Tab-separated table of C-alpha atoms and ligand atoms in Angstrom:
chain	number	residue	atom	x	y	z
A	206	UNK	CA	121.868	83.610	116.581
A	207	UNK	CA	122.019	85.306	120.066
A	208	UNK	CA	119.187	85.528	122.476
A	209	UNK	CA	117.056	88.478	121.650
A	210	UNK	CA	117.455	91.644	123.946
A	211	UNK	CA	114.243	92.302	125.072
A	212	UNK	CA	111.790	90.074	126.346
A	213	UNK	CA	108.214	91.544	125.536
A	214	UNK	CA	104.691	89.964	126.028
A	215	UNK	CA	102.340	89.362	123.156
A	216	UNK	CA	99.404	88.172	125.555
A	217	UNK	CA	97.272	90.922	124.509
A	218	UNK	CA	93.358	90.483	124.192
A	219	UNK	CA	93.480	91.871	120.613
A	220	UNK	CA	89.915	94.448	119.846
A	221	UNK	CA	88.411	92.096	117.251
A	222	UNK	CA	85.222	94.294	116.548
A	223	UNK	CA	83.409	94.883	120.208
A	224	UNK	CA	81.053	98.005	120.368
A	225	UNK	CA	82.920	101.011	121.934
A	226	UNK	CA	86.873	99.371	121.655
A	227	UNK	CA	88.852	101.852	120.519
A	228	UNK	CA	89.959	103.276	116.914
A	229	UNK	CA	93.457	101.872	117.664
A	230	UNK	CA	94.591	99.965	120.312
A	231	UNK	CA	98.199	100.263	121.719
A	232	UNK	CA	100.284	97.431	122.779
A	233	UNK	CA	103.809	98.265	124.579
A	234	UNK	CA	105.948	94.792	123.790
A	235	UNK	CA	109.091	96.375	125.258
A	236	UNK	CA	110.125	99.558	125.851
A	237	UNK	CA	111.159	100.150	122.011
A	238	UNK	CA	108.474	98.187	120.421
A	239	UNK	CA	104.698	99.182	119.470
A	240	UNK	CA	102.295	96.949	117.775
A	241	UNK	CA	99.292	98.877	116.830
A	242	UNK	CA	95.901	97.567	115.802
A	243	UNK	CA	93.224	99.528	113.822
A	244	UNK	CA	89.446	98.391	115.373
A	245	UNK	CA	87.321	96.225	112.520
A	246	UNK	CA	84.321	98.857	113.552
A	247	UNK	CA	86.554	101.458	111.708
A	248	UNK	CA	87.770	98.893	108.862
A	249	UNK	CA	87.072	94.758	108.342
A	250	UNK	CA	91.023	94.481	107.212
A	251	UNK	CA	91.511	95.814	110.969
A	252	UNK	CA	95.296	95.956	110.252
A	253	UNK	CA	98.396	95.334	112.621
A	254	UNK	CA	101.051	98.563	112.782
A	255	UNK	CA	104.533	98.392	113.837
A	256	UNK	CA	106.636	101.401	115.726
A	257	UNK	CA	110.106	100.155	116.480
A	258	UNK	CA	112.443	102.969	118.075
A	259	UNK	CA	115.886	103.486	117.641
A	260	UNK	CA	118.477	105.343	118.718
A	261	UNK	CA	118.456	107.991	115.829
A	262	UNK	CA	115.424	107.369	114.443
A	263	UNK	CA	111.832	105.114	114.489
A	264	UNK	CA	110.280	103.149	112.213
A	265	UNK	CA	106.430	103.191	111.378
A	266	UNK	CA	105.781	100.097	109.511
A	267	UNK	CA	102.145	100.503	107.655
A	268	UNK	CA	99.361	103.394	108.440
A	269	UNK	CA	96.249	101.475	108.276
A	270	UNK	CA	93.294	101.152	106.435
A	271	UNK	CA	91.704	104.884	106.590
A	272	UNK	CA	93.115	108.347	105.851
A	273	UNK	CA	90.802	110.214	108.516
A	274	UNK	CA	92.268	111.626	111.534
A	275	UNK	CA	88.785	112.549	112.978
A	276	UNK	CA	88.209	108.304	112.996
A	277	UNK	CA	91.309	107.209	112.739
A	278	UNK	CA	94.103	109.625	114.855
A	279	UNK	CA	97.281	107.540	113.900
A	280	UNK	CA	99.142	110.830	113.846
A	281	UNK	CA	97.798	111.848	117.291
A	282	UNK	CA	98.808	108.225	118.880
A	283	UNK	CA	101.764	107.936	117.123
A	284	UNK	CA	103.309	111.538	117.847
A	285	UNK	CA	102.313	110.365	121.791
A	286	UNK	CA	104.223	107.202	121.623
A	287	UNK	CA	107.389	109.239	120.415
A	288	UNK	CA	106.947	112.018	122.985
A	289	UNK	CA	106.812	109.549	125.805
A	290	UNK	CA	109.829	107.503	124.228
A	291	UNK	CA	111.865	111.089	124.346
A	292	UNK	CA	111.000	111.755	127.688
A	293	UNK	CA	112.774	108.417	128.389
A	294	UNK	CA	115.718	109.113	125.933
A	295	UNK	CA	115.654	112.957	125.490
A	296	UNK	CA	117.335	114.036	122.167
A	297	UNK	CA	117.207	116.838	119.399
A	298	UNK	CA	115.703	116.309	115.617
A	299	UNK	CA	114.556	112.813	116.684
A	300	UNK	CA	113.433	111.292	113.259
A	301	UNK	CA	110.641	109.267	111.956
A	302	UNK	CA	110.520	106.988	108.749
A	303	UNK	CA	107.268	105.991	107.640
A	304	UNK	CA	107.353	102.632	105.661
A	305	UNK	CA	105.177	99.594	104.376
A	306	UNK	CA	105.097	96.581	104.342
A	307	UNK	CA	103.388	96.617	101.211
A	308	UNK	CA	101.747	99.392	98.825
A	309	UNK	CA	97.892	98.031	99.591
A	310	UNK	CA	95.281	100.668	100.259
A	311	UNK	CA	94.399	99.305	103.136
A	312	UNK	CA	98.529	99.115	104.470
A	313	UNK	CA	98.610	103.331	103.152
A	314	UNK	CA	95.937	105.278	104.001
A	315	UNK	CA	97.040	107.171	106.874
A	316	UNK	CA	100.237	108.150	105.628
A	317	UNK	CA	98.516	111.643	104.668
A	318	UNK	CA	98.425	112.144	108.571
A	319	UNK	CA	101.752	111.842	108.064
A	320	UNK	CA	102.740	114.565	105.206
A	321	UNK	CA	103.619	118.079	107.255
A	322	UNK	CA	105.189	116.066	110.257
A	323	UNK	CA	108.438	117.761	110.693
A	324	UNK	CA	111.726	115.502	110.681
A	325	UNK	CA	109.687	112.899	108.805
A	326	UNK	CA	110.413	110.489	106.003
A	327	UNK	CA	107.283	109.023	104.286
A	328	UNK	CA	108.412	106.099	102.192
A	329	UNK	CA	106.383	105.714	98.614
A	330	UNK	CA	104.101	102.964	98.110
A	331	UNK	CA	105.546	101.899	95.062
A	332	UNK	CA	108.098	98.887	94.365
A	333	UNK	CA	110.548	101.517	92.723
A	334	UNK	CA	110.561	104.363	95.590
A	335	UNK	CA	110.546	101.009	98.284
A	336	UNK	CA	113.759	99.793	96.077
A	337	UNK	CA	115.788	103.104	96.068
A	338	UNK	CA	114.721	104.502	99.546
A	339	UNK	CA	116.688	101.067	101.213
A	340	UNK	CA	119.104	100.580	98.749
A	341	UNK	CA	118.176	97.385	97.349
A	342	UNK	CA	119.837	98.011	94.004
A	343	UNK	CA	119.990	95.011	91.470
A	344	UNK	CA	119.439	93.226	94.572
A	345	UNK	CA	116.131	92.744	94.250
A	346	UNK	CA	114.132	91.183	95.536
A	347	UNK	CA	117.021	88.242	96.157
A	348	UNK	CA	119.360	90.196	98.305
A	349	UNK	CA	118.648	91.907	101.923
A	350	UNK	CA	119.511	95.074	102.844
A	351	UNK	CA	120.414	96.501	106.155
A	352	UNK	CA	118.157	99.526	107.746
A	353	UNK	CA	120.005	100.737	110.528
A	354	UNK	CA	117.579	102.818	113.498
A	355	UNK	CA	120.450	103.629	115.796
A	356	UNK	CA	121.611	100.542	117.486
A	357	UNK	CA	119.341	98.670	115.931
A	358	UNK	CA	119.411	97.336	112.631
A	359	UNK	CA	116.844	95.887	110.890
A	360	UNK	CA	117.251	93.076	107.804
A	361	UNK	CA	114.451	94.074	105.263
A	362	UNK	CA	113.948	91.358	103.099
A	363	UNK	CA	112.373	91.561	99.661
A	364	UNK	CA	108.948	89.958	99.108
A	365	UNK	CA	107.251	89.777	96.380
A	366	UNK	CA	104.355	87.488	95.528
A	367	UNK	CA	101.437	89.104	97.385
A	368	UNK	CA	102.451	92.580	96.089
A	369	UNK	CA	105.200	93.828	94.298
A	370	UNK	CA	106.870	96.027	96.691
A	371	UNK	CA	106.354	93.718	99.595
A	372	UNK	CA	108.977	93.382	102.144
A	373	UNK	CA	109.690	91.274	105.410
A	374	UNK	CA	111.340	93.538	108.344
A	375	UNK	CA	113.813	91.264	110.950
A	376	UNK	CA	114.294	92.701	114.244
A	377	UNK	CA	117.262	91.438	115.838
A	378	UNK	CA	116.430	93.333	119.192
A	379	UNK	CA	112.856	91.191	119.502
A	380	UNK	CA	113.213	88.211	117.141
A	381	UNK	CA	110.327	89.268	114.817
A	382	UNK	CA	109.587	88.623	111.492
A	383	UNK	CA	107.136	90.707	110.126
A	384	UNK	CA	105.993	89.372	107.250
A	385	UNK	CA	103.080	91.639	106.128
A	386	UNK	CA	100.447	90.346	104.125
A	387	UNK	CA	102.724	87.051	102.942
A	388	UNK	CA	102.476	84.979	105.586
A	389	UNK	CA	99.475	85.723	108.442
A	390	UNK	CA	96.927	83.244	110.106
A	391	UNK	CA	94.586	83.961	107.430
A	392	UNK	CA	94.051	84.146	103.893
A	393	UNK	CA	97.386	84.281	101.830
A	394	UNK	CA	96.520	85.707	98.148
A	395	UNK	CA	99.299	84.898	95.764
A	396	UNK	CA	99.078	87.041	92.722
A	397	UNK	CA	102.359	86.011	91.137
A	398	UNK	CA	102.615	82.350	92.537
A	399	UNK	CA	106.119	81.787	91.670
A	400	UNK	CA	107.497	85.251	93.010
A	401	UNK	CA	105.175	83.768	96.165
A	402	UNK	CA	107.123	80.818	96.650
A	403	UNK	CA	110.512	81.972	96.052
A	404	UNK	CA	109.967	84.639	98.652
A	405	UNK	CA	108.514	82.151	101.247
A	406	UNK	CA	112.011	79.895	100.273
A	407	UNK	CA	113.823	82.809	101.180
A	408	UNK	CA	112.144	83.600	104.528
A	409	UNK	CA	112.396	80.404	105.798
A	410	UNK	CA	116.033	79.714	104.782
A	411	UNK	CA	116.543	83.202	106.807
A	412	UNK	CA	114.656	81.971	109.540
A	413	UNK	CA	117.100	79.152	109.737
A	414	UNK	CA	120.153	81.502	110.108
A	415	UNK	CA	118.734	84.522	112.187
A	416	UNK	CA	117.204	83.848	115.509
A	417	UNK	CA	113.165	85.099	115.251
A	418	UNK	CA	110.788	84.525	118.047
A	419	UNK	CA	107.501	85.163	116.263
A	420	UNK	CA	106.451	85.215	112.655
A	421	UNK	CA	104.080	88.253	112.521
A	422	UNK	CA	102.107	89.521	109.844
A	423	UNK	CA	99.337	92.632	109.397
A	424	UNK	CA	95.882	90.561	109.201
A	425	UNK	CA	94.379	87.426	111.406
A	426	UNK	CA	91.533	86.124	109.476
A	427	UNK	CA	91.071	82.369	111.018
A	428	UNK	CA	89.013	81.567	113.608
A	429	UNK	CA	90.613	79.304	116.620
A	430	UNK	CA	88.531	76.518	114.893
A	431	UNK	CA	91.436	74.242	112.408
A	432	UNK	CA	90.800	75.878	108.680
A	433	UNK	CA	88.133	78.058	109.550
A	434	UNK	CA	88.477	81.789	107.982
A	435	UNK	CA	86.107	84.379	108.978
A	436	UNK	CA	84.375	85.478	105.941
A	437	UNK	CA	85.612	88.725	103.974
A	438	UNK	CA	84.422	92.224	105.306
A	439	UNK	CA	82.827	90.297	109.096
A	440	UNK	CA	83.901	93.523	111.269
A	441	UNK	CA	83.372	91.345	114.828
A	442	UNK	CA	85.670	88.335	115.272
A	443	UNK	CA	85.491	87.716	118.434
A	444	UNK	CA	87.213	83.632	118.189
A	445	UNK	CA	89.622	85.007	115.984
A	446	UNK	CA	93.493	83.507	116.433
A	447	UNK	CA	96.570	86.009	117.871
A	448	UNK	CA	98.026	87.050	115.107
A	449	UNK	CA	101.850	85.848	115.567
A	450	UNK	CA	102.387	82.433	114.400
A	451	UNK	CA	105.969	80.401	114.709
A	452	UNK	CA	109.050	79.861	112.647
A	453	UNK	CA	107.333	75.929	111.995
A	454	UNK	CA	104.405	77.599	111.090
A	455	UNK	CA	106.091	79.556	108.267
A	456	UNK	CA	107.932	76.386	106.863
A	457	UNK	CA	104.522	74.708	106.863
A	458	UNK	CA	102.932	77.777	104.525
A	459	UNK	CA	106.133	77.330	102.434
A	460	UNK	CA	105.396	73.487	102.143
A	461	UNK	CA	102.200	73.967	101.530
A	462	UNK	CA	102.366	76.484	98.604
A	463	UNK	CA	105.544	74.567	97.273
A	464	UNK	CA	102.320	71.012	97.360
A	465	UNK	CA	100.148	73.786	95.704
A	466	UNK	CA	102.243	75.234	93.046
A	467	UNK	CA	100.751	73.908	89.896
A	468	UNK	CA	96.993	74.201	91.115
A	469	UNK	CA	95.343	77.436	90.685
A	470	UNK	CA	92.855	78.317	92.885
A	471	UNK	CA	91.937	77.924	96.640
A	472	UNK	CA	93.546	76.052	98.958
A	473	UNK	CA	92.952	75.348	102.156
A	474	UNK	CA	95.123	74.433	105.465
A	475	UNK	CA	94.645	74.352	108.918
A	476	UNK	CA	95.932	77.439	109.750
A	477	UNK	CA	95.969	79.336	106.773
A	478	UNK	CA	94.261	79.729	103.289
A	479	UNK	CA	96.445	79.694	100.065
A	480	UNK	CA	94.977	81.948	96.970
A	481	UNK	CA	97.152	80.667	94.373
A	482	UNK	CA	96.579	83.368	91.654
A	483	UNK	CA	93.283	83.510	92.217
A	484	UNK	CA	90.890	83.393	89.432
A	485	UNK	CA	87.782	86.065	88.976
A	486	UNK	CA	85.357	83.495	90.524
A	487	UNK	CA	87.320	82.286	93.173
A	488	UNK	CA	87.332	85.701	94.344
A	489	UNK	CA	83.156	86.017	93.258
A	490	UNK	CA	82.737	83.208	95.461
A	491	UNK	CA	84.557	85.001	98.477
A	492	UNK	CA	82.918	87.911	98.195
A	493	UNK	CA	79.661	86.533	97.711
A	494	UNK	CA	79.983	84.693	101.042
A	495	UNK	CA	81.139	87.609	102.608
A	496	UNK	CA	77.856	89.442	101.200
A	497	UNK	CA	75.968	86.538	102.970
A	498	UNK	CA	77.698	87.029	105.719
A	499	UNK	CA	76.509	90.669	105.920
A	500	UNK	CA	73.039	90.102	104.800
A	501	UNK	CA	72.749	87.741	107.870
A	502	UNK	CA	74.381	89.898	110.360
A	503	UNK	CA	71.554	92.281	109.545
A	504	UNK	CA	68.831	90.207	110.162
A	505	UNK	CA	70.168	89.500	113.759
A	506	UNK	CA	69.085	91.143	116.543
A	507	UNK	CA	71.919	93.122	117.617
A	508	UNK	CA	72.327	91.680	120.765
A	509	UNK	CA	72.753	87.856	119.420
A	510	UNK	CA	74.804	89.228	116.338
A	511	UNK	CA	77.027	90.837	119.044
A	512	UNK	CA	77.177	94.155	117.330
B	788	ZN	ZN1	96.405	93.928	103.832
């Protein structure tokens, strides 16, 4: 339960979708910890990236949303961020794991950058490869497993419920929690609802014993107005929340899915949306406001629609 090493900043004026913001935008939390965002221009899931340095080794958690360098030149930003960390702490065959926090398309894509990068580990999307890569064993997804960077040693927690292969990465060094797609200011979709809420059980009794700071996952999809989501697919959010939320915050999505358990359907909460194994018109009805949401954009000028 000790203090955390480092003490970063996560007062960052996120790019939410503004003409001309970059492909990826690069925030240094401490010396050894990158959060990366991928612009909503490029891709509406705009999703959050994690590079956590060790001594022997990194850790990319996720690749984004889009395989194309020319767009998208996670390789490019991420081989920079690693050549300025070894100019710092110069060493030979410095390695690089490439991970998920999930096996979602839109948590993968870039790992193709990825493929020929010399003293490089690329971790398979699937719940099997994820399983035998960190030695989870019969373990899973009940037990947590140690992933050791060099002096830092992450807890990797296994998550299922959103996906199966999910996991939730501990830092001790920062505090954080990343929780992936499980638990983020936005909309939580619970394919297997019981899996869901064992998981969030688990997170929050760890949460109880390990000291964590912030709770962050890959997606922010409220708005700063109380149980407001932006609609699916809107590529400019510029109210949208930060994306790290508290340790209370994850007991209250654990409460609330725990209140929600035997309802099927939608469910919504200040802070967060619960899609308890959604049914095919629940997610009609989501994408059919998103559609709306397009068709309307269009018929702004571009000036008012902000654009
Ligand atoms: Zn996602």
């Amino acid at each position: 339960m000790g203090k955390p090493m480092t003490d970063g900043s996560l007062d960052v004026a996120w790019i939410h979708g503004e003409p001309g913001e970059p492909a990826i935008q690069v925030h240094r939390y401490d010396a050894g910890t990158v959060i990366l965002r991928q612009s909503k221009r490029l891709n509406y899931e705009a999703p959050f990236m994690f590079l956590l340095f060790g001594a022997d080794r990194a850790l990319l958690l996720d690749t984004g949303a889009t395989e194309d360098p020319a767009t998208f030149p996670l390789r490019e930003t991420v081989d920079g961020l690693v050549a300025e960390w070894l100019e710092q702490h110069p060493r030979e065959g410095y390695e690089l794991v490439v991970a998920h926090t999930h096996g979602h398309g839109d948590h993968v894509a870039g790992d193709v950058q990825f493929a020929d990068r010399p003293h490089t580990t690329v971790v398979a999307r699937e719940a099997e490869a994820v399983r035998d890569f960190f030695g989870f064993g019969a373990d899973w997804p009940t037990g947590s497993v140690r992933f050791d960077l060099g002096g830092r040693e992450l807890t990797l927690i296994g998550s299922p419920g959103h996906h199966a292969a999910s996991v939730t990465v501990h830092d001790p060094e920062t505090g954080f929690l990343l929780t992936g797609d499980t638990v983020l200011p936005g909309r939580l979709y619970a394919f297997d609802f019981p899996a869901f809420v064992a998981t969030l059980d688990r997170l929050v009794a760890f949460t109880a014993e390990h000291r964590v700071t912030h709770v962050i996952g890959c997606h922010v999809e409220m708005s700063g107005k109380p149980g407001h989501d932006y609609p699916i697919g809107a590529q400019f959010q510029p109210d949208e929340r930060a994306p790290q939320m508290t340790p209370a915050q994850l007991a209250a999505v654990r409460d609330a899915a725990a209140a929600v358990a035997d309802r099927r359907g939608v469910h919504r909460f200040d802070d967060f949306v619960v899609y308890n194994e959604p049914r095919k018109r629940d997610m009609l009805r989501l994408m059919a406001r998103g559609l709306a949401n397009k068709a309307l954009a269009r018929l702004r000028p571009p000036a008012a629609a902000g654009r």
